[in-house]
PDB file of C-alpha atoms in Angstrom:
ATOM      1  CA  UNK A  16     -25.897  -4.158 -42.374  1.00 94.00           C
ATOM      2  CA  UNK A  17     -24.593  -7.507 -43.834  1.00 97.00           C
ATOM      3  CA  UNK A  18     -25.470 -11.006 -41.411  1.00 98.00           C
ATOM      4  CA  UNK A  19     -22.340 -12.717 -40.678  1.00 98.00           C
ATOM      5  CA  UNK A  20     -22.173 -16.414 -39.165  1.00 98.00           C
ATOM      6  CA  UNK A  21     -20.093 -16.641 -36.605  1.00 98.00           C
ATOM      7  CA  UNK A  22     -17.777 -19.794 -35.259  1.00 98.00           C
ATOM      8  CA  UNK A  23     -16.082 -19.193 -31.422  1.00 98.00           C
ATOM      9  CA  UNK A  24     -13.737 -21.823 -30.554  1.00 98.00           C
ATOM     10  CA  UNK A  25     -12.623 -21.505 -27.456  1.00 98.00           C
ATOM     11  CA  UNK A  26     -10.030 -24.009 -25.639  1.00 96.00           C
ATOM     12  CA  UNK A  27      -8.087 -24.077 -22.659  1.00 96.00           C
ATOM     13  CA  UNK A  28      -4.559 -22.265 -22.973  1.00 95.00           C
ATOM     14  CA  UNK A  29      -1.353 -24.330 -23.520  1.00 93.00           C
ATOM     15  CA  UNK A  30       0.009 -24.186 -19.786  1.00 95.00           C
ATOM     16  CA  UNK A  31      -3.196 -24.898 -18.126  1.00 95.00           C
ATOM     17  CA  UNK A  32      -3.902 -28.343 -17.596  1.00 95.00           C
ATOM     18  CA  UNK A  33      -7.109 -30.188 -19.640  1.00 96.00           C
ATOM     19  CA  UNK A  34      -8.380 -32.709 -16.914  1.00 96.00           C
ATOM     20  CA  UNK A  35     -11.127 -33.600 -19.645  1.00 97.00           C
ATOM     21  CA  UNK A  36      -8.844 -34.160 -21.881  1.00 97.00           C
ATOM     22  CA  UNK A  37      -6.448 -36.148 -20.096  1.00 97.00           C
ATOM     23  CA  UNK A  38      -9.303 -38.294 -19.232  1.00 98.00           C
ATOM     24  CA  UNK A  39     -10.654 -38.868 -23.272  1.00 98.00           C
ATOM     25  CA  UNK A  40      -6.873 -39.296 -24.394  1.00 97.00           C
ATOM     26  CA  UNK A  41      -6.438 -42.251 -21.596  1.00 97.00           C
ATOM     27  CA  UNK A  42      -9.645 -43.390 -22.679  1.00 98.00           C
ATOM     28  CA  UNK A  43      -9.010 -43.687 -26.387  1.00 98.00           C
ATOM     29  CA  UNK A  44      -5.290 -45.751 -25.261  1.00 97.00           C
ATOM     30  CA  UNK A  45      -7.609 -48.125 -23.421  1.00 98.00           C
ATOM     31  CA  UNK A  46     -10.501 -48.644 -26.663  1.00 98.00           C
ATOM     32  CA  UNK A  47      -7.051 -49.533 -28.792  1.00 98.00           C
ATOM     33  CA  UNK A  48      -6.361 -46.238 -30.167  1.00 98.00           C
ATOM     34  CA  UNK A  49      -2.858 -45.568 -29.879  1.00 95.00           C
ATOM     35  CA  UNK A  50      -0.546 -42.416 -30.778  1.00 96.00           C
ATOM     36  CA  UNK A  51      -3.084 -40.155 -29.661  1.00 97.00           C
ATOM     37  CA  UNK A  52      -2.035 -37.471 -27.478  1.00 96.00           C
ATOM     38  CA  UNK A  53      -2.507 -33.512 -26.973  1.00 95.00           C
ATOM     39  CA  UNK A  54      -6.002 -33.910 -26.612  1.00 96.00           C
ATOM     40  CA  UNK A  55      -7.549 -30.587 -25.646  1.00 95.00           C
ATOM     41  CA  UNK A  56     -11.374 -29.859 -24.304  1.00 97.00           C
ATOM     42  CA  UNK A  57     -13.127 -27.097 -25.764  1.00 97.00           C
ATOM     43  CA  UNK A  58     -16.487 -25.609 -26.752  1.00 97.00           C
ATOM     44  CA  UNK A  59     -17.653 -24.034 -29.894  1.00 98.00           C
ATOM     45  CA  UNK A  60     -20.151 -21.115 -30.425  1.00 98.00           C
ATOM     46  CA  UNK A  61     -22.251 -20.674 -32.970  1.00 98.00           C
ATOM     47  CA  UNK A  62     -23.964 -17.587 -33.964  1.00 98.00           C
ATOM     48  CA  UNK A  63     -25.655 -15.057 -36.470  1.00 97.00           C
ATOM     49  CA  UNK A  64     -24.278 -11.072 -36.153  1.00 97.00           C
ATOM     50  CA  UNK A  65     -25.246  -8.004 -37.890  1.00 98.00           C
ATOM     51  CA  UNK A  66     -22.848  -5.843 -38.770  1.00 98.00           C
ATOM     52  CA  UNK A  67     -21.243  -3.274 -41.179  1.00 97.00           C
ATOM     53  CA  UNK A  68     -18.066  -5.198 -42.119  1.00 97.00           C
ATOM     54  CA  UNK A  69     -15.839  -7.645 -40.925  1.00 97.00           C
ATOM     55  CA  UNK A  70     -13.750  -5.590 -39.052  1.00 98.00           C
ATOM     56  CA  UNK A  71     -16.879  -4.804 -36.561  1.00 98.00           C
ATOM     57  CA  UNK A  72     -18.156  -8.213 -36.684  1.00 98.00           C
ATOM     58  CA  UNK A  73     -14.556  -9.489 -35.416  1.00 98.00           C
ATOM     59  CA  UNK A  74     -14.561  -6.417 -32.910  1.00 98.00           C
ATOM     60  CA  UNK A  75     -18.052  -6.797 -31.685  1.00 98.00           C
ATOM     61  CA  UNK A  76     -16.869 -10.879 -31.312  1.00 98.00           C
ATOM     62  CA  UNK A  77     -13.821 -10.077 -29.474  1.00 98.00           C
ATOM     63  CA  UNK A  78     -15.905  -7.952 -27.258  1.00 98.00           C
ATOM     64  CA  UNK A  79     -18.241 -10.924 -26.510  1.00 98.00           C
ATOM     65  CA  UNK A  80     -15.545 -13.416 -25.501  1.00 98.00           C
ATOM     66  CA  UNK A  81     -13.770 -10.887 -23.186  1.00 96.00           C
ATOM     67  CA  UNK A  82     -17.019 -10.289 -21.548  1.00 97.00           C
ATOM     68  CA  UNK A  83     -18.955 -13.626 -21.747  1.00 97.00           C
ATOM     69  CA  UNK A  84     -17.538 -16.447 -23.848  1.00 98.00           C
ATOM     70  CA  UNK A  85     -14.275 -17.179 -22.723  1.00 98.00           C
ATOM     71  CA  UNK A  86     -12.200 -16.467 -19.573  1.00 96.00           C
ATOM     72  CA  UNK A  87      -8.943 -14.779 -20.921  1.00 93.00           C
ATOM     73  CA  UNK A  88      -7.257 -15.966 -18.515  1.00 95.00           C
ATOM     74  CA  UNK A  89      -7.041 -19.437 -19.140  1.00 96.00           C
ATOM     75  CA  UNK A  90      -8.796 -19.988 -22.332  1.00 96.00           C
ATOM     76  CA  UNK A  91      -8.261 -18.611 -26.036  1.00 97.00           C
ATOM     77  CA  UNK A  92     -10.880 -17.741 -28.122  1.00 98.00           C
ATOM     78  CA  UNK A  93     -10.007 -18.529 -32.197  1.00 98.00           C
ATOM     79  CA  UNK A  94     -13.164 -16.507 -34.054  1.00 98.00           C
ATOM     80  CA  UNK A  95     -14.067 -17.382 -37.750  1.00 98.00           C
ATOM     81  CA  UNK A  96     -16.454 -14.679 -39.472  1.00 98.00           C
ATOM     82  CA  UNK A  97     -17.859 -15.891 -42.719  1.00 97.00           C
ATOM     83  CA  UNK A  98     -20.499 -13.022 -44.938  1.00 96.00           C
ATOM     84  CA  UNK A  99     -24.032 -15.023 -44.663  1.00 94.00           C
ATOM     85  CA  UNK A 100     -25.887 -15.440 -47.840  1.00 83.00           C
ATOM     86  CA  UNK A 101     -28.392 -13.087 -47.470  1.00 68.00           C
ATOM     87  CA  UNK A 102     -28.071 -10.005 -46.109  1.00 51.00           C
ATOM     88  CA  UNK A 103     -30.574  -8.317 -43.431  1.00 51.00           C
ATOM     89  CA  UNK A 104     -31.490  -4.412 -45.083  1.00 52.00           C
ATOM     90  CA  UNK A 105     -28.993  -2.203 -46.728  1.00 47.00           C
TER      91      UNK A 105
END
């Protein structure tokens, strides 16, 4: 099994409206910073994963944003699998 660290970014879709972000984009008009716009809310999650390859470690990742991470309908989930440095076994 190789250890994998995993990055879940997970933001609201396109169509549905960001009241956080609408609030942080009016915000940063008021502090002076102009031409900012499109700003979206999010969260990111962080994690370690065993597994095989990184085919199962994007599989067993999809699996945990359908079920826990992310609502599917209304947020995306964008997943970034990177090999660890050192593995865990053989």
């Amino acid at each position: 099994m190789k250890r994998w660290d995993v990055l879940v970014e997970v933001s609201p879709r396109a169509e549905i409206a960001d009241p956080a972000g609408s609030t942080i984009e009016r915000a940063l008009a008021a502090l002076g910073f102009d031409g900012v716009s499109g700003v979206r809310v999010g969260k990111a999650i962080r994690m370690e994963l065993l597994a095989a390859d990184a085919a199962e470690a994007r599989t067993v990742t999809e699996q945990m944003c359908d079920r826990l991470l992310a609502n599917p309908v209304i947020e995306d989930a964008r997943i970034e699998l990177r090999a660890a440095e050192q593995d865990h076994g053989s």
